[in-house]
Amino acid sequence: MVDVAVKAGVSRALVSIIFRNQPGASQETRDRVRRVADEIGYRPDSAARLLARGRSRTLGVMLTVHQPFQADLVESIYPEAERLGYEVLLSANAPGRNEAKSIEALLSHRCGALILLGPASEAADLDTLGHRTAIVSVGRSVPGARVDSVHSAENKGIRQAMDHLVELGHRRIVHVDGGRQSGSVERRRAYRGAMRRHGLGEEIRVIPGAHDEDAGIESGRLLLTERDRGLSLPTAVLAGNDRCAMGLLMTFTQAGVNVPGEVSIVGYDDSHLSHVMPIGLTTVRQDAVLIAEYAVRFAVERLENAELEPREAVLDPKLVVRGTSGPPRDK
C-alpha cells in the first residue's frame, strides 16, 4: 500500500480509504490510485483486513470430493454468501484426508462459521465443535447438539419415489442404501415404512451400500449373479443417491438388462449427473439453491447472535420422473 501511495503521489491513508470505498477522495484520484495498483500488481489482503478488525467474514465449507450434489450446493453457497458480504473458503474430504482434518483446516484459517456438507462425525463431536464456533450441518439433523441444520424431508422424498413405483405396478423393490452417510438412516427407514404401508413387507430387501458408483456397481453385480443362479431380478431398485443409481444403470446396461423395461431405477438428489446419463434418471430432487440459502443465512445469523437456540430447516423434496422408471413387464 505504501508503494502504491508513493507512485501515485498520495498518502498511504488515502490509498486505504480508496480501497475501502470510503468517502474522502476525488474520482480522479481514485482512478489514478487504482491504475497504479494494477500496474504494480497490488491487491488488498481481505483476510488480513478482516482479522485486523477482530472478526473474519469468511464462511468455511467442508465438502466431499466427487459428490456432485455437494458441488451443486457449493455453487449456490457462493452467491448467497457474497450477497451477505462474506467470502467462502473450501476444505475437502478425500482419500487420506478425513473429516477432522478438513474441519481443523477451516478453523486454522479463522473462518467465522463452518457449513458442513454431509458431516459424518459423531453427534457429541459436532456438539463440542458447535460450542467452539458457529456450525451448520447440511443434509443431516443433529438433535441435542449446538448445531443448526438444513436438510430435506427424507421420508417425504422416499415416500414419493415408492408411491411412484408401486403405482407403476412394482412389488419387488430393492433398496441399495447409503451405509453411514448423511440421510441414509432416514431413507432406509422410509423405504421399509413405505413397503409395509403398501402391503409389501415380505418383499423388503436392503442391500448395504454407499453414496458412490462403486456401491451401485457391486449391488448390480450381486443381483445379476443371483439371476444367473435362477433367482429373479427385482423389478425396481431404489438407490441411496444419484451416484449409486449411476453405478446400477451402468452395470445393468453393460449386462444387457433393459432399463426400465426389466428393471426400473430411482435415485436421490437430482444432482447435475441425473441430466447427463444415457437415460434421464428418475430421482428425488433436493433444492440445492434453497438448501444453500438457508445454510448461509443460519451461519450468518448465528455469527450475529451466538445465543440463538439451534434451528432446523426441513425442506420438501420433489420426485422428478424421467426415463429410468416404467411399469414392470409382467404388469
mmCIF file of C-alpha atoms in Angstrom:
data_model
loop_
_atom_site.group_PDB
_atom_site.id
_atom_site.type_symbol
_atom_site.label_atom_id
_atom_site.label_comp_id
_atom_site.label_asym_id
_atom_site.label_seq_id
_atom_site.Cartn_x
_atom_site.Cartn_y
_atom_site.Cartn_z
ATOM 1 C CA MET A 1 0.000 0.000 0.000
ATOM 2 C CA VAL A 2 2.946 2.308 0.724
ATOM 3 C CA ASP A 3 4.363 1.512 -2.736
ATOM 4 C CA VAL A 4 1.061 2.477 -4.347
ATOM 5 C CA ALA A 5 0.940 5.716 -2.337
ATOM 6 C CA VAL A 6 4.468 6.733 -3.313
ATOM 7 C CA LYS A 7 3.973 6.055 -7.022
ATOM 8 C CA ALA A 8 0.544 7.737 -7.085
ATOM 9 C CA GLY A 9 1.777 10.757 -5.098
ATOM 10 C CA VAL A 10 -0.754 10.420 -2.288
ATOM 11 C CA SER A 11 -0.697 9.352 1.361
ATOM 12 C CA ARG A 12 -0.998 5.736 2.487
ATOM 13 C CA ALA A 13 -4.129 6.713 4.425
ATOM 14 C CA LEU A 14 -5.758 7.933 1.213
ATOM 15 C CA VAL A 15 -4.913 4.666 -0.538
ATOM 16 C CA SER A 16 -6.584 2.816 2.346
ATOM 17 C CA ILE A 17 -9.685 4.990 2.059
ATOM 18 C CA ILE A 18 -9.933 4.299 -1.678
ATOM 19 C CA PHE A 19 -9.608 0.531 -1.348
ATOM 20 C CA ARG A 20 -12.214 0.509 1.417
ATOM 21 C CA ASN A 21 -14.547 2.526 -0.837
ATOM 22 C CA GLN A 22 -14.839 5.232 1.800
ATOM 23 C CA PRO A 23 -15.538 8.920 1.026
ATOM 24 C CA GLY A 24 -12.657 11.372 1.038
ATOM 25 C CA ALA A 25 -11.071 11.104 -2.405
ATOM 26 C CA SER A 26 -11.993 12.544 -5.798
ATOM 27 C CA GLN A 27 -12.867 10.236 -8.667
ATOM 28 C CA GLU A 28 -9.728 11.363 -10.495
ATOM 29 C CA THR A 29 -7.556 10.345 -7.529
ATOM 30 C CA ARG A 30 -9.389 7.045 -7.154
ATOM 31 C CA ASP A 31 -8.819 6.216 -10.814
ATOM 32 C CA ARG A 32 -5.111 7.128 -10.549
ATOM 33 C CA VAL A 33 -4.562 5.032 -7.419
ATOM 34 C CA ARG A 34 -6.324 2.009 -8.883
ATOM 35 C CA ARG A 35 -4.384 2.348 -12.126
ATOM 36 C CA VAL A 36 -1.089 2.427 -10.197
ATOM 37 C CA ALA A 37 -2.171 -0.577 -8.125
ATOM 38 C CA ASP A 38 -2.859 -2.533 -11.321
ATOM 39 C CA GLU A 39 0.498 -1.530 -12.771
ATOM 40 C CA ILE A 40 2.492 -2.812 -9.794
ATOM 41 C CA GLY A 41 0.232 -5.827 -9.147
ATOM 42 C CA TYR A 42 -1.124 -4.762 -5.745
ATOM 43 C CA ARG A 43 -4.224 -6.474 -4.372
ATOM 44 C CA PRO A 44 -5.799 -5.737 -0.959
ATOM 45 C CA ASP A 45 -5.405 -8.603 1.518
ATOM 46 C CA SER A 46 -9.018 -9.024 2.567
ATOM 47 C CA ALA A 47 -8.207 -11.760 5.089
ATOM 48 C CA ALA A 48 -5.654 -9.589 6.878
ATOM 49 C CA ARG A 49 -8.023 -6.641 6.836
ATOM 50 C CA LEU A 50 -10.814 -8.662 8.421
ATOM 51 C CA LEU A 51 -8.535 -10.123 11.081
ATOM 52 C CA ALA A 52 -7.308 -6.616 11.922
ATOM 53 C CA ARG A 53 -10.936 -5.756 12.691
ATOM 54 C CA GLY A 54 -11.075 -8.728 15.052
ATOM 55 C CA ARG A 55 -13.614 -10.689 13.024
ATOM 56 C CA SER A 56 -13.444 -12.874 9.945
ATOM 57 C CA ARG A 57 -16.194 -12.522 7.372
ATOM 58 C CA THR A 58 -15.321 -15.889 5.885
ATOM 59 C CA LEU A 59 -17.569 -18.941 5.863
ATOM 60 C CA GLY A 60 -15.722 -22.249 5.822
ATOM 61 C CA VAL A 61 -17.393 -25.005 3.813
ATOM 62 C CA MET A 62 -16.476 -28.664 4.220
ATOM 63 C CA LEU A 63 -17.370 -30.909 1.290
ATOM 64 C CA THR A 64 -16.543 -34.370 -0.009
ATOM 65 C CA VAL A 65 -14.670 -34.735 -3.279
ATOM 66 C CA HIS A 66 -16.633 -36.447 -6.082
ATOM 67 C CA GLN A 67 -20.071 -35.802 -4.541
ATOM 68 C CA PRO A 68 -21.917 -33.987 -7.361
ATOM 69 C CA PHE A 69 -24.800 -32.780 -5.197
ATOM 70 C CA GLN A 70 -22.346 -31.154 -2.791
ATOM 71 C CA ALA A 71 -20.748 -29.404 -5.762
ATOM 72 C CA ASP A 72 -24.220 -28.118 -6.657
ATOM 73 C CA LEU A 73 -24.586 -26.847 -3.085
ATOM 74 C CA VAL A 74 -21.230 -25.045 -3.165
ATOM 75 C CA GLU A 75 -22.208 -23.397 -6.441
ATOM 76 C CA SER A 76 -25.279 -21.981 -4.687
ATOM 77 C CA ILE A 77 -23.494 -21.083 -1.440
ATOM 78 C CA TYR A 78 -21.168 -18.585 -3.139
ATOM 79 C CA PRO A 79 -23.781 -16.066 -4.403
ATOM 80 C CA GLU A 80 -25.713 -16.086 -1.108
ATOM 81 C CA ALA A 81 -22.536 -15.581 0.916
ATOM 82 C CA GLU A 82 -21.406 -12.750 -1.361
ATOM 83 C CA ARG A 83 -24.835 -11.134 -1.130
ATOM 84 C CA LEU A 84 -24.435 -11.014 2.653
ATOM 85 C CA GLY A 85 -20.862 -9.749 2.451
ATOM 86 C CA TYR A 86 -18.983 -12.968 3.205
ATOM 87 C CA GLU A 87 -16.194 -14.839 1.488
ATOM 88 C CA VAL A 88 -16.167 -18.643 1.161
ATOM 89 C CA LEU A 89 -13.262 -20.966 1.927
ATOM 90 C CA LEU A 90 -13.466 -24.639 0.923
ATOM 91 C CA SER A 91 -11.908 -27.679 2.597
ATOM 92 C CA ALA A 92 -12.454 -31.142 1.120
ATOM 93 C CA ASN A 93 -12.642 -34.655 2.479
ATOM 94 C CA ALA A 94 -10.723 -37.020 0.223
ATOM 95 C CA PRO A 95 -8.873 -40.333 0.460
ATOM 96 C CA GLY A 96 -6.135 -39.775 3.040
ATOM 97 C CA ARG A 97 -7.781 -36.589 4.338
ATOM 98 C CA ASN A 98 -10.567 -37.241 6.800
ATOM 99 C CA GLU A 99 -13.321 -35.013 8.109
ATOM 100 C CA ALA A 100 -11.422 -33.974 11.229
ATOM 101 C CA LYS A 101 -8.531 -32.647 9.122
ATOM 102 C CA SER A 102 -10.908 -30.778 6.834
ATOM 103 C CA ILE A 103 -12.603 -29.094 9.777
ATOM 104 C CA GLU A 104 -9.363 -28.191 11.560
ATOM 105 C CA ALA A 105 -8.023 -26.634 8.356
ATOM 106 C CA LEU A 106 -11.034 -24.306 8.247
ATOM 107 C CA LEU A 107 -10.665 -23.441 11.922
ATOM 108 C CA SER A 108 -6.949 -22.705 11.452
ATOM 109 C CA HIS A 109 -7.870 -20.154 8.780
ATOM 110 C CA ARG A 110 -10.121 -18.450 11.354
ATOM 111 C CA CYS A 111 -13.355 -18.888 9.436
ATOM 112 C CA GLY A 112 -16.198 -17.110 11.193
ATOM 113 C CA ALA A 113 -18.586 -20.057 10.787
ATOM 114 C CA LEU A 114 -18.486 -23.534 9.282
ATOM 115 C CA ILE A 115 -21.011 -25.084 6.903
ATOM 116 C CA LEU A 116 -20.523 -28.855 6.912
ATOM 117 C CA LEU A 117 -21.945 -30.691 3.897
ATOM 118 C CA GLY A 118 -22.973 -34.215 4.865
ATOM 119 C CA PRO A 119 -20.955 -34.449 8.100
ATOM 120 C CA ALA A 120 -20.296 -37.981 9.369
ATOM 121 C CA SER A 121 -18.770 -37.024 12.740
ATOM 122 C CA GLU A 122 -20.340 -38.283 15.944
ATOM 123 C CA ALA A 123 -23.098 -36.065 17.335
ATOM 124 C CA ALA A 124 -21.073 -35.459 20.510
ATOM 125 C CA ASP A 125 -18.116 -34.230 18.433
ATOM 126 C CA LEU A 126 -20.351 -31.888 16.452
ATOM 127 C CA ASP A 127 -21.826 -30.565 19.695
ATOM 128 C CA THR A 128 -18.326 -29.850 21.028
ATOM 129 C CA LEU A 129 -17.467 -28.131 17.771
ATOM 130 C CA GLY A 130 -20.671 -26.103 17.983
ATOM 131 C CA HIS A 131 -19.533 -24.698 21.310
ATOM 132 C CA ARG A 132 -16.289 -23.526 19.667
ATOM 133 C CA THR A 133 -17.756 -21.814 16.618
ATOM 134 C CA ALA A 134 -20.952 -21.394 14.600
ATOM 135 C CA ILE A 135 -21.809 -24.657 12.819
ATOM 136 C CA VAL A 136 -24.423 -25.534 10.213
ATOM 137 C CA SER A 137 -24.929 -29.189 9.290
ATOM 138 C CA VAL A 138 -26.310 -29.695 5.777
ATOM 139 C CA GLY A 139 -28.030 -32.956 4.912
ATOM 140 C CA ARG A 140 -28.097 -34.231 8.470
ATOM 141 C CA SER A 141 -30.079 -33.379 11.578
ATOM 142 C CA VAL A 142 -28.102 -33.435 14.831
ATOM 143 C CA PRO A 143 -30.671 -33.426 17.666
ATOM 144 C CA GLY A 144 -29.395 -32.192 21.015
ATOM 145 C CA ALA A 145 -26.211 -30.655 19.574
ATOM 146 C CA ARG A 146 -25.438 -26.944 19.443
ATOM 147 C CA VAL A 147 -25.606 -27.074 15.667
ATOM 148 C CA ASP A 148 -28.038 -25.588 13.169
ATOM 149 C CA SER A 149 -29.162 -27.974 10.434
ATOM 150 C CA VAL A 150 -30.683 -27.844 6.970
ATOM 151 C CA HIS A 151 -31.911 -30.949 5.181
ATOM 152 C CA SER A 152 -34.696 -32.354 3.061
ATOM 153 C CA ALA A 153 -37.622 -34.301 4.473
ATOM 154 C CA GLU A 154 -36.118 -37.683 3.564
ATOM 155 C CA ASN A 155 -39.281 -39.587 4.474
ATOM 156 C CA LYS A 156 -41.367 -37.482 2.078
ATOM 157 C CA GLY A 157 -38.901 -37.930 -0.764
ATOM 158 C CA ILE A 158 -38.716 -41.693 -0.371
ATOM 159 C CA ARG A 159 -42.478 -41.913 0.013
ATOM 160 C CA GLN A 160 -42.935 -40.118 -3.324
ATOM 161 C CA ALA A 161 -40.451 -42.452 -5.023
ATOM 162 C CA MET A 162 -42.068 -45.570 -3.573
ATOM 163 C CA ASP A 163 -45.611 -44.426 -4.381
ATOM 164 C CA HIS A 164 -44.489 -43.820 -7.970
ATOM 165 C CA LEU A 165 -43.009 -47.311 -8.303
ATOM 166 C CA VAL A 166 -45.969 -49.046 -6.689
ATOM 167 C CA GLU A 167 -48.424 -47.117 -8.873
ATOM 168 C CA LEU A 168 -46.481 -48.351 -11.907
ATOM 169 C CA GLY A 169 -47.107 -51.905 -10.673
ATOM 170 C CA HIS A 170 -43.816 -52.785 -8.960
ATOM 171 C CA ARG A 171 -43.763 -55.105 -5.964
ATOM 172 C CA ARG A 172 -40.216 -56.490 -5.882
ATOM 173 C CA ILE A 173 -38.467 -53.238 -4.988
ATOM 174 C CA VAL A 174 -34.945 -53.410 -3.556
ATOM 175 C CA HIS A 175 -33.203 -50.560 -1.758
ATOM 176 C CA VAL A 176 -29.436 -50.039 -2.025
ATOM 177 C CA ASP A 177 -28.721 -47.866 1.000
ATOM 178 C CA GLY A 178 -26.009 -45.325 1.711
ATOM 179 C CA GLY A 179 -24.380 -47.041 4.667
ATOM 180 C CA ARG A 180 -23.499 -44.485 7.354
ATOM 181 C CA GLN A 181 -23.573 -41.475 5.054
ATOM 182 C CA SER A 182 -25.868 -38.490 5.524
ATOM 183 C CA GLY A 183 -29.557 -39.191 5.088
ATOM 184 C CA SER A 184 -29.041 -42.953 4.773
ATOM 185 C CA VAL A 185 -30.712 -43.961 8.033
ATOM 186 C CA GLU A 186 -33.782 -41.853 7.286
ATOM 187 C CA ARG A 187 -34.039 -43.090 3.694
ATOM 188 C CA ARG A 188 -33.669 -46.721 4.745
ATOM 189 C CA ARG A 189 -36.321 -46.318 7.429
ATOM 190 C CA ALA A 190 -38.667 -44.566 4.981
ATOM 191 C CA TYR A 191 -38.222 -47.352 2.408
ATOM 192 C CA ARG A 192 -39.141 -50.022 4.952
ATOM 193 C CA GLY A 193 -42.125 -47.981 6.111
ATOM 194 C CA ALA A 194 -43.367 -47.436 2.563
ATOM 195 C CA MET A 195 -43.092 -51.128 1.703
ATOM 196 C CA ARG A 196 -45.147 -52.054 4.768
ATOM 197 C CA ARG A 197 -47.691 -49.312 4.027
ATOM 198 C CA HIS A 198 -48.219 -50.788 0.555
ATOM 199 C CA GLY A 199 -48.595 -54.307 1.962
ATOM 200 C CA LEU A 200 -45.174 -55.385 0.655
ATOM 201 C CA GLY A 201 -43.497 -56.127 3.967
ATOM 202 C CA GLU A 202 -42.445 -59.607 2.822
ATOM 203 C CA GLU A 203 -40.654 -58.091 -0.193
ATOM 204 C CA ILE A 204 -38.436 -55.764 1.841
ATOM 205 C CA ARG A 205 -34.776 -56.089 0.958
ATOM 206 C CA VAL A 206 -31.980 -53.657 1.782
ATOM 207 C CA ILE A 207 -28.553 -54.134 0.191
ATOM 208 C CA PRO A 208 -25.809 -52.363 2.178
ATOM 209 C CA GLY A 209 -24.133 -49.746 0.019
ATOM 210 C CA ALA A 210 -22.734 -46.227 -0.047
ATOM 211 C CA HIS A 211 -23.282 -42.942 -1.845
ATOM 212 C CA ASP A 212 -20.972 -43.715 -4.754
ATOM 213 C CA GLU A 213 -20.861 -45.514 -8.102
ATOM 214 C CA ASP A 214 -18.942 -48.478 -6.680
ATOM 215 C CA ALA A 215 -21.858 -49.320 -4.393
ATOM 216 C CA GLY A 216 -24.207 -49.318 -7.362
ATOM 217 C CA ILE A 217 -21.829 -51.435 -9.429
ATOM 218 C CA GLU A 218 -21.364 -54.015 -6.664
ATOM 219 C CA SER A 219 -25.091 -54.191 -5.929
ATOM 220 C CA GLY A 220 -25.860 -54.599 -9.629
ATOM 221 C CA ARG A 221 -23.323 -57.423 -9.922
ATOM 222 C CA LEU A 222 -24.809 -59.121 -6.857
ATOM 223 C CA LEU A 223 -28.299 -59.041 -8.365
ATOM 224 C CA LEU A 224 -27.012 -60.301 -11.716
ATOM 225 C CA THR A 225 -25.164 -63.164 -10.024
ATOM 226 C CA GLU A 226 -28.373 -64.138 -8.242
ATOM 227 C CA ARG A 227 -30.214 -64.052 -11.572
ATOM 228 C CA ASP A 228 -27.623 -66.393 -13.072
ATOM 229 C CA ARG A 229 -28.323 -68.799 -10.205
ATOM 230 C CA GLY A 230 -32.022 -68.896 -11.065
ATOM 231 C CA LEU A 231 -33.399 -66.081 -8.884
ATOM 232 C CA SER A 232 -35.496 -63.301 -10.373
ATOM 233 C CA LEU A 233 -34.198 -59.773 -10.659
ATOM 234 C CA PRO A 234 -36.168 -57.178 -8.696
ATOM 235 C CA THR A 235 -38.372 -55.132 -10.977
ATOM 236 C CA ALA A 236 -37.178 -51.879 -9.385
ATOM 237 C CA VAL A 237 -34.225 -50.596 -7.371
ATOM 238 C CA LEU A 238 -34.322 -47.513 -5.176
ATOM 239 C CA ALA A 239 -30.737 -46.232 -4.929
ATOM 240 C CA GLY A 240 -29.337 -44.297 -1.988
ATOM 241 C CA ASN A 241 -28.370 -41.386 -4.250
ATOM 242 C CA ASP A 242 -27.746 -40.493 -7.896
ATOM 243 C CA ARG A 243 -24.144 -41.756 -7.931
ATOM 244 C CA CYS A 244 -25.243 -45.169 -6.698
ATOM 245 C CA ALA A 245 -28.034 -45.151 -9.305
ATOM 246 C CA MET A 246 -25.473 -44.372 -11.997
ATOM 247 C CA GLY A 247 -23.405 -47.414 -10.995
ATOM 248 C CA LEU A 248 -26.512 -49.594 -11.151
ATOM 249 C CA LEU A 249 -27.537 -48.233 -14.531
ATOM 250 C CA MET A 250 -24.072 -48.804 -15.991
ATOM 251 C CA THR A 251 -23.849 -52.369 -14.653
ATOM 252 C CA PHE A 252 -27.296 -53.408 -15.851
ATOM 253 C CA THR A 253 -26.842 -51.777 -19.264
ATOM 254 C CA GLN A 254 -23.494 -53.494 -19.835
ATOM 255 C CA ALA A 255 -25.096 -56.839 -18.932
ATOM 256 C CA GLY A 256 -27.875 -56.310 -21.468
ATOM 257 C CA VAL A 257 -30.586 -55.651 -18.880
ATOM 258 C CA ASN A 258 -33.122 -53.201 -20.251
ATOM 259 C CA VAL A 259 -33.764 -50.153 -18.049
ATOM 260 C CA PRO A 260 -36.608 -49.532 -17.403
ATOM 261 C CA GLY A 261 -38.080 -52.480 -19.346
ATOM 262 C CA GLU A 262 -36.697 -55.123 -16.990
ATOM 263 C CA VAL A 263 -35.581 -53.061 -14.004
ATOM 264 C CA SER A 264 -36.562 -49.529 -13.062
ATOM 265 C CA ILE A 265 -34.027 -47.382 -11.191
ATOM 266 C CA VAL A 266 -34.710 -44.365 -8.979
ATOM 267 C CA GLY A 267 -32.022 -42.132 -7.475
ATOM 268 C CA TYR A 268 -31.950 -39.377 -4.892
ATOM 269 C CA ASP A 269 -30.605 -35.773 -5.086
ATOM 270 C CA ASP A 270 -31.255 -34.732 -8.707
ATOM 271 C CA SER A 271 -27.631 -33.657 -8.979
ATOM 272 C CA HIS A 272 -26.375 -32.496 -12.370
ATOM 273 C CA LEU A 273 -25.376 -36.142 -13.022
ATOM 274 C CA SER A 274 -29.030 -37.075 -13.432
ATOM 275 C CA HIS A 275 -29.250 -34.922 -16.564
ATOM 276 C CA VAL A 276 -26.184 -36.317 -18.330
ATOM 277 C CA MET A 277 -26.784 -40.054 -18.014
ATOM 278 C CA PRO A 278 -27.532 -42.023 -21.209
ATOM 279 C CA ILE A 279 -31.103 -42.330 -19.904
ATOM 280 C CA GLY A 280 -32.570 -39.461 -17.887
ATOM 281 C CA LEU A 281 -32.634 -40.573 -14.256
ATOM 282 C CA THR A 282 -35.864 -40.650 -12.278
ATOM 283 C CA THR A 283 -34.813 -39.194 -8.953
ATOM 284 C CA VAL A 284 -35.897 -37.281 -5.862
ATOM 285 C CA ARG A 285 -34.917 -33.634 -6.219
ATOM 286 C CA GLN A 286 -33.384 -31.749 -3.327
ATOM 287 C CA ASP A 287 -33.454 -27.982 -3.862
ATOM 288 C CA ALA A 288 -29.736 -27.133 -3.777
ATOM 289 C CA VAL A 289 -30.325 -23.392 -4.104
ATOM 290 C CA LEU A 290 -32.778 -23.205 -1.219
ATOM 291 C CA ILE A 291 -30.696 -25.502 0.995
ATOM 292 C CA ALA A 292 -27.619 -23.338 0.356
ATOM 293 C CA GLU A 293 -29.502 -20.136 1.113
ATOM 294 C CA TYR A 294 -30.768 -21.477 4.438
ATOM 295 C CA ALA A 295 -27.310 -22.756 5.380
ATOM 296 C CA VAL A 296 -25.611 -19.425 4.706
ATOM 297 C CA ARG A 297 -28.320 -17.435 6.483
ATOM 298 C CA PHE A 298 -28.198 -19.698 9.530
ATOM 299 C CA ALA A 299 -24.413 -19.309 9.692
ATOM 300 C CA VAL A 300 -24.506 -15.515 9.395
ATOM 301 C CA GLU A 301 -27.364 -15.117 11.868
ATOM 302 C CA ARG A 302 -25.520 -17.216 14.445
ATOM 303 C CA LEU A 303 -22.407 -15.087 13.961
ATOM 304 C CA GLU A 304 -24.521 -12.029 14.688
ATOM 305 C CA ASN A 305 -26.263 -13.631 17.660
ATOM 306 C CA ALA A 306 -24.404 -16.522 19.293
ATOM 307 C CA GLU A 307 -27.199 -17.003 21.852
ATOM 308 C CA LEU A 308 -29.711 -18.293 19.316
ATOM 309 C CA GLU A 309 -31.167 -21.707 20.067
ATOM 310 C CA PRO A 310 -30.234 -24.399 17.491
ATOM 311 C CA ARG A 311 -32.516 -24.219 14.459
ATOM 312 C CA GLU A 312 -33.556 -26.792 11.894
ATOM 313 C CA ALA A 313 -34.876 -26.175 8.379
ATOM 314 C CA VAL A 314 -36.603 -29.161 6.781
ATOM 315 C CA LEU A 315 -37.307 -28.626 3.088
ATOM 316 C CA ASP A 316 -39.708 -30.567 0.888
ATOM 317 C CA PRO A 317 -38.123 -32.696 -1.879
ATOM 318 C CA LYS A 318 -39.871 -33.476 -5.148
ATOM 319 C CA LEU A 319 -39.880 -36.571 -7.348
ATOM 320 C CA VAL A 320 -38.671 -35.928 -10.905
ATOM 321 C CA VAL A 321 -39.811 -38.676 -13.310
ATOM 322 C CA ARG A 322 -37.544 -39.332 -16.285
ATOM 323 C CA GLY A 323 -36.566 -42.341 -18.367
ATOM 324 C CA THR A 324 -35.293 -44.919 -15.859
ATOM 325 C CA SER A 325 -38.682 -45.816 -14.396
ATOM 326 C CA GLY A 326 -41.598 -47.547 -16.070
ATOM 327 C CA PRO A 327 -44.106 -50.353 -15.496
ATOM 328 C CA PRO A 328 -42.739 -53.882 -14.993
ATOM 329 C CA ARG A 329 -43.011 -56.241 -17.956
ATOM 330 C CA ASP A 330 -45.266 -58.660 -16.114
ATOM 331 C CA LYS A 331 -47.851 -55.986 -15.316
#
